[in-house]
PDB file of C-alpha atoms in Angstrom:
ATOM      1  CA  MET A   1      -0.085   0.183   0.141  1.00 78.00           C
ATOM      2  CA  SER A   2       1.381   3.543  -0.797  1.00 88.00           C
ATOM      3  CA  LEU A   3       1.946   6.010   1.981  1.00 96.00           C
ATOM      4  CA  SER A   4      -0.232   8.821   2.733  1.00 97.00           C
ATOM      5  CA  SER A   5       1.169  12.544   2.969  1.00 98.00           C
ATOM      6  CA  ALA A   6       0.501  16.118   4.407  1.00 98.00           C
ATOM      7  CA  VAL A   7       1.448  18.571   1.791  1.00 98.00           C
ATOM      8  CA  VAL A   8       2.832  21.883   2.023  1.00 98.00           C
ATOM      9  CA  ARG A   9       2.110  23.064  -1.667  1.00 98.00           C
ATOM     10  CA  ALA A  10       4.433  25.282  -3.301  1.00 98.00           C
ATOM     11  CA  ARG A  11       3.666  28.681  -3.030  1.00 97.00           C
ATOM     12  CA  ALA A  12       5.078  29.876  -6.439  1.00 97.00           C
ATOM     13  CA  ALA A  13       5.834  28.208 -10.007  1.00 97.00           C
ATOM     14  CA  HIS A  14       6.591  24.443  -8.240  1.00 98.00           C
ATOM     15  CA  THR A  15       9.784  23.191  -9.206  1.00 98.00           C
ATOM     16  CA  ALA A  16      11.737  21.320  -6.394  1.00 98.00           C
ATOM     17  CA  SER A  17      10.205  19.218  -3.488  1.00 98.00           C
ATOM     18  CA  VAL A  18      11.641  17.959   0.031  1.00 98.00           C
ATOM     19  CA  ILE A  19      10.484  14.776   1.117  1.00 98.00           C
ATOM     20  CA  PHE A  20      10.627  14.683   4.832  1.00 98.00           C
ATOM     21  CA  ILE A  21      10.101  11.691   6.972  1.00 98.00           C
ATOM     22  CA  HIS A  22       8.726  11.771  10.239  1.00 98.00           C
ATOM     23  CA  GLY A  23      10.207  10.020  13.837  1.00 97.00           C
ATOM     24  CA  LEU A  24       8.698   7.044  15.634  1.00 97.00           C
ATOM     25  CA  GLY A  25       4.988   7.560  16.971  1.00 96.00           C
ATOM     26  CA  ASP A  26       4.720  10.616  15.133  1.00 98.00           C
ATOM     27  CA  SER A  27       3.320  11.314  11.487  1.00 98.00           C
ATOM     28  CA  GLY A  28       3.674  13.952   8.875  1.00 98.00           C
ATOM     29  CA  TYR A  29       1.448  16.630  10.629  1.00 98.00           C
ATOM     30  CA  GLY A  30       3.997  16.816  13.514  1.00 98.00           C
ATOM     31  CA  TRP A  31       6.194  18.311  10.921  1.00 98.00           C
ATOM     32  CA  GLU A  32       3.856  20.331   9.153  1.00 98.00           C
ATOM     33  CA  PRO A  33       4.487  23.408  11.167  1.00 98.00           C
ATOM     34  CA  VAL A  34       8.335  23.548  10.594  1.00 98.00           C
ATOM     35  CA  ALA A  35       7.659  23.110   6.680  1.00 98.00           C
ATOM     36  CA  GLN A  36       5.665  25.833   6.309  1.00 98.00           C
ATOM     37  CA  ILE A  37       8.020  27.773   8.053  1.00 97.00           C
ATOM     38  CA  LEU A  38      10.442  26.638   5.222  1.00 98.00           C
ATOM     39  CA  SER A  39       8.048  27.268   2.747  1.00 98.00           C
ATOM     40  CA  ARG A  40       7.801  31.554   3.553  1.00 97.00           C
ATOM     41  CA  SER A  41      11.831  31.372   2.279  1.00 97.00           C
ATOM     42  CA  LEU A  42      11.959  28.776  -0.328  1.00 98.00           C
ATOM     43  CA  PRO A  43       8.040  29.285  -2.432  1.00 98.00           C
ATOM     44  CA  HIS A  44       8.982  27.031  -5.410  1.00 98.00           C
ATOM     45  CA  VAL A  45       9.296  23.647  -2.814  1.00 98.00           C
ATOM     46  CA  LYS A  46       7.023  21.471  -1.703  1.00 98.00           C
ATOM     47  CA  PHE A  47       6.793  19.494   0.920  1.00 98.00           C
ATOM     48  CA  VAL A  48       5.937  15.986   1.267  1.00 98.00           C
ATOM     49  CA  LEU A  49       5.902  14.480   4.798  1.00 98.00           C
ATOM     50  CA  PRO A  50       4.555  10.991   4.860  1.00 98.00           C
ATOM     51  CA  HIS A  51       3.085   9.253   7.228  1.00 98.00           C
ATOM     52  CA  ALA A  52       4.225   5.641   8.508  1.00 98.00           C
ATOM     53  CA  PRO A  53       2.188   2.560   8.760  1.00 96.00           C
ATOM     54  CA  GLU A  54       1.146   1.594  12.236  1.00 97.00           C
ATOM     55  CA  GLN A  55       3.381  -1.445  13.525  1.00 96.00           C
ATOM     56  CA  ALA A  56       4.789  -3.315  16.948  1.00 95.00           C
ATOM     57  CA  VAL A  57       7.304  -1.610  18.428  1.00 95.00           C
ATOM     58  CA  THR A  58       9.518  -4.030  20.628  1.00 93.00           C
ATOM     59  CA  LEU A  59      11.577  -1.192  22.368  1.00 87.00           C
ATOM     60  CA  ASN A  60       7.979  -0.075  23.796  1.00 88.00           C
ATOM     61  CA  GLY A  61       6.740  -3.309  24.639  1.00 91.00           C
ATOM     62  CA  GLY A  62       5.180  -4.271  21.352  1.00 93.00           C
ATOM     63  CA  PHE A  63       2.935  -1.217  21.538  1.00 94.00           C
ATOM     64  CA  ARG A  64       1.468  -0.449  18.049  1.00 97.00           C
ATOM     65  CA  MET A  65       2.150   2.821  16.809  1.00 97.00           C
ATOM     66  CA  PRO A  66       4.139   4.659  13.363  1.00 97.00           C
ATOM     67  CA  SER A  67       7.182   3.657  12.736  1.00 98.00           C
ATOM     68  CA  TRP A  68       8.885   2.951   9.613  1.00 98.00           C
ATOM     69  CA  TYR A  69      10.804  -0.108  10.840  1.00 96.00           C
ATOM     70  CA  ASP A  70      11.026  -2.133  14.684  1.00 95.00           C
ATOM     71  CA  ILE A  71      13.454  -0.639  17.110  1.00 92.00           C
ATOM     72  CA  ARG A  72      14.700  -3.303  19.742  1.00 87.00           C
ATOM     73  CA  SER A  73      17.181  -1.143  21.943  1.00 80.00           C
ATOM     74  CA  LEU A  74      18.597   2.311  21.708  1.00 73.00           C
ATOM     75  CA  ASP A  75      21.571   1.124  24.428  1.00 71.00           C
ATOM     76  CA  LYS A  76      22.944  -1.060  20.923  1.00 63.00           C
ATOM     77  CA  ILE A  77      21.131   0.630  18.414  1.00 63.00           C
ATOM     78  CA  ALA A  78      23.282  -0.946  15.698  1.00 59.00           C
ATOM     79  CA  ALA A  79      22.562  -4.363  16.710  1.00 64.00           C
ATOM     80  CA  ASN A  80      19.767  -6.801  15.618  1.00 76.00           C
ATOM     81  CA  GLU A  81      18.235  -4.097  13.146  1.00 90.00           C
ATOM     82  CA  ASP A  82      15.305  -4.576  11.815  1.00 94.00           C
ATOM     83  CA  GLU A  83      16.837  -4.645   7.924  1.00 94.00           C
ATOM     84  CA  ASP A  84      13.618  -6.142   6.300  1.00 96.00           C
ATOM     85  CA  GLY A  85      11.468  -3.728   7.620  1.00 96.00           C
ATOM     86  CA  MET A  86      13.673  -0.815   6.557  1.00 97.00           C
ATOM     87  CA  ASN A  87      13.547  -1.886   2.966  1.00 97.00           C
ATOM     88  CA  ALA A  88      10.078  -1.998   3.440  1.00 97.00           C
ATOM     89  CA  SER A  89       9.713   1.542   3.954  1.00 98.00           C
ATOM     90  CA  MET A  90      12.579   1.782   1.687  1.00 98.00           C
ATOM     91  CA  ARG A  91      10.693   0.035  -0.785  1.00 98.00           C
ATOM     92  CA  LYS A  92       7.357   3.471  -0.189  1.00 98.00           C
ATOM     93  CA  ILE A  93       9.834   5.856   0.483  1.00 98.00           C
ATOM     94  CA  ASN A  94      11.147   5.392  -3.123  1.00 98.00           C
ATOM     95  CA  GLU A  95       7.650   5.727  -4.846  1.00 98.00           C
ATOM     96  CA  LEU A  96       7.148   9.494  -3.093  1.00 98.00           C
ATOM     97  CA  VAL A  97      10.354   9.973  -5.180  1.00 98.00           C
ATOM     98  CA  ARG A  98       8.910   8.422  -8.513  1.00 98.00           C
ATOM     99  CA  THR A  99       6.026  10.245  -8.174  1.00 97.00           C
ATOM    100  CA  GLU A 100       7.895  13.909  -8.336  1.00 98.00           C
ATOM    101  CA  ILE A 101       9.845  12.843 -10.952  1.00 98.00           C
ATOM    102  CA  ASP A 102       6.839  11.870 -12.732  1.00 98.00           C
ATOM    103  CA  ALA A 103       5.282  15.128 -12.491  1.00 97.00           C
ATOM    104  CA  GLY A 104       8.144  16.976 -14.000  1.00 97.00           C
ATOM    105  CA  ILE A 105      10.556  17.506 -10.895  1.00 98.00           C
ATOM    106  CA  PRO A 106      14.048  15.652 -11.570  1.00 98.00           C
ATOM    107  CA  ALA A 107      15.623  13.715  -9.096  1.00 98.00           C
ATOM    108  CA  ASN A 108      18.292  16.751  -8.644  1.00 98.00           C
ATOM    109  CA  ARG A 109      15.651  18.701  -7.624  1.00 98.00           C
ATOM    110  CA  ILE A 110      14.620  16.022  -4.571  1.00 98.00           C
ATOM    111  CA  VAL A 111      15.566  16.651  -0.838  1.00 98.00           C
ATOM    112  CA  LEU A 112      15.287  13.777   1.358  1.00 98.00           C
ATOM    113  CA  GLY A 113      15.319  14.340   4.838  1.00 98.00           C
ATOM    114  CA  GLY A 114      14.241  13.039   8.346  1.00 98.00           C
ATOM    115  CA  PHE A 115      14.048  13.432  12.226  1.00 98.00           C
ATOM    116  CA  SER A 116      15.817  10.451  14.260  1.00 97.00           C
ATOM    117  CA  GLN A 117      13.562   7.311  12.724  1.00 97.00           C
ATOM    118  CA  GLY A 118      13.020   9.401   9.511  1.00 98.00           C
ATOM    119  CA  GLY A 119      16.891  10.387   9.281  1.00 98.00           C
ATOM    120  CA  ALA A 120      17.833   7.064   9.533  1.00 97.00           C
ATOM    121  CA  MET A 121      15.330   5.963   6.551  1.00 98.00           C
ATOM    122  CA  ALA A 122      16.730   9.227   4.665  1.00 98.00           C
ATOM    123  CA  LEU A 123      20.543   8.180   4.912  1.00 98.00           C
ATOM    124  CA  PHE A 124      18.975   4.374   4.263  1.00 98.00           C
ATOM    125  CA  THR A 125      16.901   5.266   1.063  1.00 98.00           C
ATOM    126  CA  GLY A 126      19.711   7.676  -0.074  1.00 98.00           C
ATOM    127  CA  LEU A 127      22.858   6.431   0.397  1.00 98.00           C
ATOM    128  CA  GLN A 128      21.038   3.345  -2.009  1.00 97.00           C
ATOM    129  CA  SER A 129      19.763   5.336  -4.663  1.00 98.00           C
ATOM    130  CA  GLU A 130      20.471   5.123  -8.266  1.00 97.00           C
ATOM    131  CA  LEU A 131      19.111   8.587  -8.436  1.00 97.00           C
ATOM    132  CA  GLN A 132      21.424  11.472  -7.550  1.00 95.00           C
ATOM    133  CA  LEU A 133      19.199  13.501  -5.473  1.00 98.00           C
ATOM    134  CA  ALA A 134      20.325  17.250  -4.133  1.00 98.00           C
ATOM    135  CA  GLY A 135      21.037  16.358  -1.383  1.00 98.00           C
ATOM    136  CA  LEU A 136      20.389  14.386   2.144  1.00 98.00           C
ATOM    137  CA  ALA A 137      18.907  16.033   5.308  1.00 98.00           C
ATOM    138  CA  VAL A 138      19.454  14.118   8.393  1.00 98.00           C
ATOM    139  CA  LEU A 139      18.266  15.463  12.153  1.00 98.00           C
ATOM    140  CA  SER A 140      18.932  13.767  14.896  1.00 98.00           C
ATOM    141  CA  GLY A 141      19.654  10.571  13.090  1.00 97.00           C
ATOM    142  CA  TYR A 142      22.207   8.294  12.477  1.00 96.00           C
ATOM    143  CA  LEU A 143      23.348   5.752   9.999  1.00 95.00           C
ATOM    144  CA  PRO A 144      22.295   2.270  10.056  1.00 94.00           C
ATOM    145  CA  VAL A 145      22.911  -1.239   9.477  1.00 93.00           C
ATOM    146  CA  ARG A 146      26.187   0.962   8.567  1.00 89.00           C
ATOM    147  CA  GLU A 147      28.701  -2.077   7.337  1.00 88.00           C
ATOM    148  CA  ARG A 148      26.333  -3.440   5.216  1.00 91.00           C
ATOM    149  CA  ILE A 149      24.768   0.282   3.750  1.00 93.00           C
ATOM    150  CA  MET A 150      27.838   1.540   3.046  1.00 95.00           C
ATOM    151  CA  ALA A 151      28.878  -2.286   0.965  1.00 95.00           C
ATOM    152  CA  ARG A 152      25.840  -1.043  -0.900  1.00 95.00           C
ATOM    153  CA  ALA A 153      26.255   2.888  -1.365  1.00 97.00           C
ATOM    154  CA  THR A 154      26.066   4.030  -5.051  1.00 97.00           C
ATOM    155  CA  ASP A 155      27.761   6.187  -6.886  1.00 96.00           C
ATOM    156  CA  ALA A 156      25.598   8.636  -7.620  1.00 96.00           C
ATOM    157  CA  SER A 157      24.676   9.010  -3.872  1.00 97.00           C
ATOM    158  CA  LYS A 158      28.397   9.954  -3.360  1.00 95.00           C
ATOM    159  CA  ARG A 159      27.644  13.369  -5.525  1.00 96.00           C
ATOM    160  CA  MET A 160      25.046  14.283  -2.833  1.00 97.00           C
ATOM    161  CA  PRO A 161      25.341  16.680   0.048  1.00 98.00           C
ATOM    162  CA  VAL A 162      24.499  15.780   3.418  1.00 98.00           C
ATOM    163  CA  PHE A 163      22.825  17.784   6.537  1.00 98.00           C
ATOM    164  CA  HIS A 164      23.596  16.521   9.994  1.00 98.00           C
ATOM    165  CA  GLY A 165      21.875  18.703  12.857  1.00 98.00           C
ATOM    166  CA  HIS A 166      22.886  16.641  16.647  1.00 98.00           C
ATOM    167  CA  GLY A 167      21.927  18.061  19.893  1.00 98.00           C
ATOM    168  CA  THR A 168      24.558  17.592  22.305  1.00 98.00           C
ATOM    169  CA  ALA A 169      21.780  16.347  25.038  1.00 98.00           C
ATOM    170  CA  ASP A 170      20.043  14.454  22.770  1.00 97.00           C
ATOM    171  CA  GLU A 171      18.999  11.537  25.337  1.00 95.00           C
ATOM    172  CA  VAL A 172      17.898   9.154  22.430  1.00 94.00           C
ATOM    173  CA  VAL A 173      19.558   8.780  19.615  1.00 94.00           C
ATOM    174  CA  LEU A 174      23.061   9.680  21.029  1.00 95.00           C
ATOM    175  CA  PHE A 175      25.358  12.734  20.202  1.00 97.00           C
ATOM    176  CA  GLN A 176      27.769  10.203  19.566  1.00 95.00           C
ATOM    177  CA  TYR A 177      25.616   8.295  16.852  1.00 95.00           C
ATOM    178  CA  GLY A 178      25.446  11.773  15.068  1.00 97.00           C
ATOM    179  CA  GLU A 179      29.397  11.768  15.250  1.00 97.00           C
ATOM    180  CA  MET A 180      29.355   7.971  14.255  1.00 96.00           C
ATOM    181  CA  THR A 181      27.472   8.873  11.167  1.00 96.00           C
ATOM    182  CA  ARG A 182      29.572  12.185  10.303  1.00 98.00           C
ATOM    183  CA  ASP A 183      32.712  10.355  10.573  1.00 97.00           C
ATOM    184  CA  VAL A 184      31.455   7.135   8.608  1.00 97.00           C
ATOM    185  CA  LEU A 185      29.798   9.388   5.751  1.00 97.00           C
ATOM    186  CA  LYS A 186      33.523  11.581   5.793  1.00 97.00           C
ATOM    187  CA  GLN A 187      35.576   8.658   5.478  1.00 97.00           C
ATOM    188  CA  SER A 188      33.980   7.448   2.482  1.00 96.00           C
ATOM    189  CA  GLY A 189      34.008  10.425   0.275  1.00 96.00           C
ATOM    190  CA  TYR A 190      30.563  12.192   1.176  1.00 97.00           C
ATOM    191  CA  ASN A 191      30.498  16.044   1.788  1.00 97.00           C
ATOM    192  CA  VAL A 192      28.816  16.036   5.219  1.00 98.00           C
ATOM    193  CA  ASP A 193      27.711  19.901   6.503  1.00 98.00           C
ATOM    194  CA  PHE A 194      27.463  18.673  10.134  1.00 98.00           C
ATOM    195  CA  HIS A 195      25.337  20.806  13.339  1.00 98.00           C
ATOM    196  CA  ALA A 196      26.222  20.207  16.853  1.00 98.00           C
ATOM    197  CA  TYR A 197      23.615  22.094  18.643  1.00 98.00           C
ATOM    198  CA  ASN A 198      24.549  23.185  22.582  1.00 98.00           C
ATOM    199  CA  HIS A 199      22.274  21.241  25.183  1.00 97.00           C
ATOM    200  CA  MET A 200      19.869  20.544  22.776  1.00 98.00           C
ATOM    201  CA  GLY A 201      18.216  17.007  23.835  1.00 98.00           C
ATOM    202  CA  HIS A 202      16.146  14.755  21.237  1.00 97.00           C
ATOM    203  CA  ALA A 203      14.146  17.876  19.229  1.00 97.00           C
ATOM    204  CA  SER A 204      14.344  20.463  16.577  1.00 98.00           C
ATOM    205  CA  CYS A 205      15.501  24.234  17.487  1.00 97.00           C
ATOM    206  CA  ASN A 206      15.373  27.624  15.621  1.00 98.00           C
ATOM    207  CA  ASP A 207      19.204  27.409  14.911  1.00 98.00           C
ATOM    208  CA  GLU A 208      18.583  24.134  13.245  1.00 98.00           C
ATOM    209  CA  ILE A 209      16.170  25.217  11.240  1.00 98.00           C
ATOM    210  CA  ARG A 210      18.274  28.061  10.305  1.00 98.00           C
ATOM    211  CA  ASP A 211      20.801  25.851   9.190  1.00 98.00           C
ATOM    212  CA  LEU A 212      18.801  23.536   7.454  1.00 98.00           C
ATOM    213  CA  GLN A 213      16.786  26.641   5.879  1.00 98.00           C
ATOM    214  CA  GLN A 214      20.204  27.442   4.229  1.00 98.00           C
ATOM    215  CA  PHE A 215      21.546  24.213   3.090  1.00 98.00           C
ATOM    216  CA  LEU A 216      17.787  23.686   1.184  1.00 98.00           C
ATOM    217  CA  ALA A 217      18.587  27.105  -0.217  1.00 98.00           C
ATOM    218  CA  LYS A 218      21.871  26.288  -1.567  1.00 98.00           C
ATOM    219  CA  CYS A 219      20.468  22.534  -3.130  1.00 98.00           C
ATOM    220  CA  LEU A 220      17.164  23.512  -4.122  1.00 98.00           C
ATOM    221  CA  PRO A 221      17.873  27.097  -5.948  1.00 97.00           C
ATOM    222  CA  GLU A 222      14.803  28.952  -6.779  1.00 91.00           C
ATOM    223  CA  SER A 223      16.258  29.595 -10.612  1.00 75.00           C
ATOM    224  CA  ALA A 224      17.144  25.215 -11.920  1.00 64.00           C
ATOM    225  CA  SER A 225      20.572  25.535 -13.335  1.00 56.00           C
TER     226      SER A 225
END
C-alpha cells in the first residue's frame, strides 16, 4: 500500500521538492509547521511529509504505533536491526520520489530528509539510490546497518551533499551516534555539513531550522540551473 502524506504546496511555481520523514510515533503532520516556516523562504519548494504505517515496536513493549521499522534497543542501536522493515519502508519512500519525478521534478531537484528514525530512513534510502538527488538532510538521526549500507552505497549517492544536525544532549539517539555517522560518511568521501547544537535534546531548535533552510536554499535554488 502506498504512503499517504501531508503536503505543503509550493507558494510559487513548483520547481523542487523536499520529502521529509518523521520519527517514531509521530506523523507527517508533526513536521507541517516546520515545513510552513521553510516554505516562506523557499516558495518554489513543495514539502511532502509521509505518514508511517502502524506496527508493533519491540522497544515499547510491542505497542503498535507509527514506525518505519521495528526498534529493538536504543542501548545498542546498531545491533539486531530490522533491515527487512527498513527495506519495506525504502520501497515506499522511493515510490514518493518517483511520483515527484513523474510530475516533472528532476531527481536533482529533490531533497530527502528526516528526523530521528526518519533521518535513518533518509540515509538508508538515499545512500542506496541510483538517482542523484539534490541532497540528504538528517536531524537527530543515525546511519543504520552501517557496514552493509556502506558496502551498497552507490556512486550517485556520493555526489549528494548531506546535512546532519544533532543535539549534544540528545537522550534518545545519542550525540555519539551522530558523530559516528558523520565520521563514517566523511571517511567514505561524502560531503557532510555537520552541526552540533549545544544543550539540545532529542528535538529541533530555531538555529537548526535556520541552518536547514540555508542548506535547502543551496541545494534547491529558486532558478534551476
